[in-house]
């Protein structure tokens, strides 16, 4: 997968896995890593699926309608890639916190939905429920931050609440931060994610 790896100054700090939104690149969320955990190593990926020339992490059939078969395949690919990257760059595979926005948050959520211990934490900005009707792995207190907008046209409050219920039902320790905004990533939401991270890690 096309990616950037930046070595951090604290080998014990979680590696930040950065996952952009539709049409983004592996450069997009680098400033967030600097705010949330400047001492961490960073692994930032570019989605390998193109939709009208815009990178994404998996295909969709329509806005808000995921191609589940492709989602499962791309999630498996990412899970394997994280193991390879840990070997190549010499970091602890069990010490990865994902930071994802929109489509990137959805693939991060899918990692949690499909693989036990894929991540040791996740910051999900404006995620949707990746899949329904599957049994989730046990998450045993795994810390998850969800940033949501009360006026988000792509991700309704009901969607956010359903995702919170599903993750909490699997044992995750979920914090939802609401902003009176739409689908964009606001400074208030980033500040809240940073404060949450400092508390948990």
Coordinates of C-alpha atoms in Angstrom, one line a residue:
X1 CA 0.0 0.0 0.0
X2 CA 1.3 3.5 -0.8
X3 CA 2.2 5.0 2.5
X4 CA 4.5 7.2 4.6
X5 CA 6.3 6.0 7.7
X6 CA 7.9 8.6 10.1
X7 CA 10.0 7.3 13.0
X8 CA 8.9 8.9 16.3
X9 CA 11.1 9.9 19.3
X10 CA 9.4 7.6 21.8
X11 CA 9.5 3.9 20.9
X12 CA 7.0 3.0 23.6
X13 CA 4.4 5.5 22.4
X14 CA 1.6 4.0 20.2
X15 CA 2.2 4.1 16.4
X16 CA -0.4 6.3 14.8
X17 CA -2.1 4.8 11.8
X18 CA -3.5 7.6 9.7
X19 CA -6.4 7.0 7.3
X20 CA -7.7 9.8 5.2
X21 CA -11.2 10.5 3.9
X22 CA -12.5 10.1 0.3
X23 CA -10.3 12.0 -2.2
X24 CA -7.5 12.5 0.4
X25 CA -3.9 11.3 0.4
X26 CA -1.4 10.0 2.9
X27 CA -0.4 13.6 3.6
X28 CA -3.8 14.8 4.8
X29 CA -3.8 13.7 8.5
X30 CA -0.1 14.3 9.3
X31 CA -0.9 17.5 11.1
X32 CA -3.3 15.7 13.3
X33 CA -0.6 13.2 14.4
X34 CA 1.6 16.2 15.4
X35 CA -1.2 17.6 17.6
X36 CA -2.4 14.3 19.1
X37 CA 0.9 12.5 19.8
X38 CA 4.0 14.4 18.5
X39 CA 6.4 11.8 20.0
X40 CA 4.8 8.8 18.2
X41 CA 5.9 7.1 15.0
X42 CA 3.4 7.6 12.2
X43 CA 2.2 5.2 9.5
X44 CA 0.0 7.0 7.0
X45 CA -1.7 5.1 4.2
X46 CA -3.3 6.0 0.9
X47 CA -6.5 4.2 -0.1
X48 CA -5.9 1.9 -3.1
X49 CA -9.4 2.1 -4.6
X50 CA -10.2 5.0 -7.0
X51 CA -13.7 6.5 -7.2
X52 CA -13.8 9.0 -10.1
X53 CA -10.0 9.5 -9.5
X54 CA -10.4 10.0 -5.8
X55 CA -8.6 7.6 -3.4
X56 CA -10.7 5.5 -1.0
X57 CA -10.0 2.5 1.2
X58 CA -12.9 0.4 -0.2
X59 CA -15.6 0.6 -2.8
X60 CA -19.1 1.8 -2.3
X61 CA -22.3 1.2 -4.3
X62 CA -23.7 4.6 -3.6
X63 CA -23.2 7.4 -1.0
X64 CA -23.6 5.7 2.4
X65 CA -24.0 2.2 0.8
X66 CA -20.8 0.1 1.2
X67 CA -19.7 -2.7 -1.1
X68 CA -19.4 -5.2 1.7
X69 CA -17.5 -7.8 -0.2
X70 CA -14.8 -5.2 -1.1
X71 CA -14.9 -3.8 2.4
X72 CA -14.1 -7.3 3.9
X73 CA -11.3 -7.8 1.3
X74 CA -9.7 -4.4 1.8
X75 CA -9.9 -4.8 5.6
X76 CA -8.1 -8.1 5.3
X77 CA -5.4 -6.5 3.1
X78 CA -4.9 -3.7 5.6
X79 CA -4.7 -6.1 8.5
X80 CA -2.0 -8.1 6.7
X81 CA -0.1 -4.9 5.6
X82 CA 0.1 -3.7 9.3
X83 CA 1.9 -6.9 10.2
X84 CA 4.3 -6.5 7.3
X85 CA 4.9 -2.8 8.2
X86 CA 5.6 -3.7 11.8
X87 CA 8.2 -6.2 10.6
X88 CA 9.7 -3.8 8.0
X89 CA 9.9 -0.7 10.3
X90 CA 10.5 -2.5 13.6
X91 CA 7.5 -1.3 15.6
X92 CA 5.3 -3.2 18.0
X93 CA 2.3 -4.6 16.0
X94 CA 0.2 -4.7 19.2
X95 CA 0.7 -0.9 19.8
X96 CA -1.2 0.8 17.0
X97 CA -3.8 3.5 17.4
X98 CA -5.8 4.4 14.3
X99 CA -6.8 8.0 13.5
X100 CA -9.3 8.0 10.6
X101 CA -11.6 10.5 9.0
X102 CA -14.8 9.6 7.1
X103 CA -13.9 6.7 4.7
X104 CA -10.7 6.2 6.7
X105 CA -12.7 6.0 10.0
X106 CA -14.9 3.4 8.3
X107 CA -12.0 1.1 7.4
X108 CA -10.5 1.6 10.9
X109 CA -13.9 0.6 12.3
X110 CA -14.0 -2.4 10.0
X111 CA -10.6 -3.5 11.5
X112 CA -12.2 -3.4 14.9
X113 CA -15.3 -5.3 13.6
X114 CA -13.3 -8.1 12.0
X115 CA -10.1 -8.7 13.9
X116 CA -9.4 -9.1 17.6
X117 CA -6.5 -6.9 18.8
X118 CA -6.1 -5.3 15.4
X119 CA -5.7 -1.9 17.2
X120 CA -5.0 -0.9 20.8
X121 CA -7.2 2.2 20.3
X122 CA -9.0 4.3 17.7
X123 CA -10.0 7.9 17.0
X124 CA -12.8 7.8 14.5
X125 CA -13.8 11.1 13.0
X126 CA -17.3 10.9 11.4
X127 CA -17.5 7.1 11.0
X128 CA -20.5 5.0 9.9
X129 CA -21.4 1.5 11.0
X130 CA -19.0 -0.6 8.7
X131 CA -21.2 -3.8 8.7
X132 CA -24.4 -5.0 10.4
X133 CA -25.4 -8.5 11.4
X134 CA -22.0 -9.9 12.3
X135 CA -20.6 -11.0 15.7
X136 CA -17.9 -8.6 16.8
X137 CA -14.6 -9.8 18.4
X138 CA -14.3 -9.1 22.2
X139 CA -12.8 -5.6 22.7
X140 CA -12.2 -5.7 26.5
X141 CA -12.0 -2.1 27.4
X142 CA -10.4 -1.0 24.1
X143 CA -10.5 2.9 24.0
X144 CA -12.4 4.4 21.1
X145 CA -13.1 8.0 20.4
X146 CA -15.9 9.0 18.0
X147 CA -16.1 12.5 16.7
X148 CA -19.6 13.4 15.3
X149 CA -21.5 16.3 14.0
X150 CA -25.1 16.9 15.0
X151 CA -25.8 18.3 11.5
X152 CA -23.7 15.8 9.6
X153 CA -25.5 15.1 6.3
X154 CA -23.5 11.9 5.5
X155 CA -23.6 10.3 9.0
X156 CA -26.7 10.8 11.0
X157 CA -26.7 11.0 14.8
X158 CA -28.6 7.6 14.8
X159 CA -25.8 6.1 12.8
X160 CA -23.3 7.4 15.4
X161 CA -25.4 6.1 18.3
X162 CA -25.7 2.7 16.7
X163 CA -21.9 2.4 16.2
X164 CA -21.4 3.4 19.8
X165 CA -23.9 0.7 21.0
X166 CA -22.2 -2.0 18.8
X167 CA -18.7 -1.2 20.0
X168 CA -19.7 -0.8 23.6
X169 CA -21.6 -4.1 23.4
X170 CA -18.4 -5.8 22.3
X171 CA -16.7 -4.3 25.4
X172 CA -15.0 -1.2 24.0
X173 CA -14.7 1.9 26.2
X174 CA -16.4 4.4 23.8
X175 CA -16.3 8.2 24.1
X176 CA -18.5 10.2 21.7
X177 CA -17.7 13.9 21.2
X178 CA -20.5 15.9 19.5
X179 CA -19.9 19.1 17.6
X180 CA -22.8 21.3 16.3
X181 CA -21.3 21.0 12.8
X182 CA -21.5 18.9 9.6
X183 CA -19.2 16.3 8.2
X184 CA -16.1 18.5 8.3
X185 CA -13.3 18.0 10.8
X186 CA -13.3 21.0 13.2
X187 CA -10.6 22.3 15.5
X188 CA -12.9 21.6 18.5
X189 CA -13.2 18.0 17.5
X190 CA -9.4 17.6 17.0
X191 CA -8.8 19.3 20.4
X192 CA -11.2 16.9 22.1
X193 CA -9.5 13.9 20.4
X194 CA -6.2 15.1 21.6
X195 CA -7.4 15.5 25.2
X196 CA -9.0 12.1 25.0
X197 CA -5.7 10.6 23.7
X198 CA -3.6 12.1 26.5
X199 CA -6.0 10.7 29.1
X200 CA -5.9 7.1 27.6
X201 CA -2.3 6.8 26.4

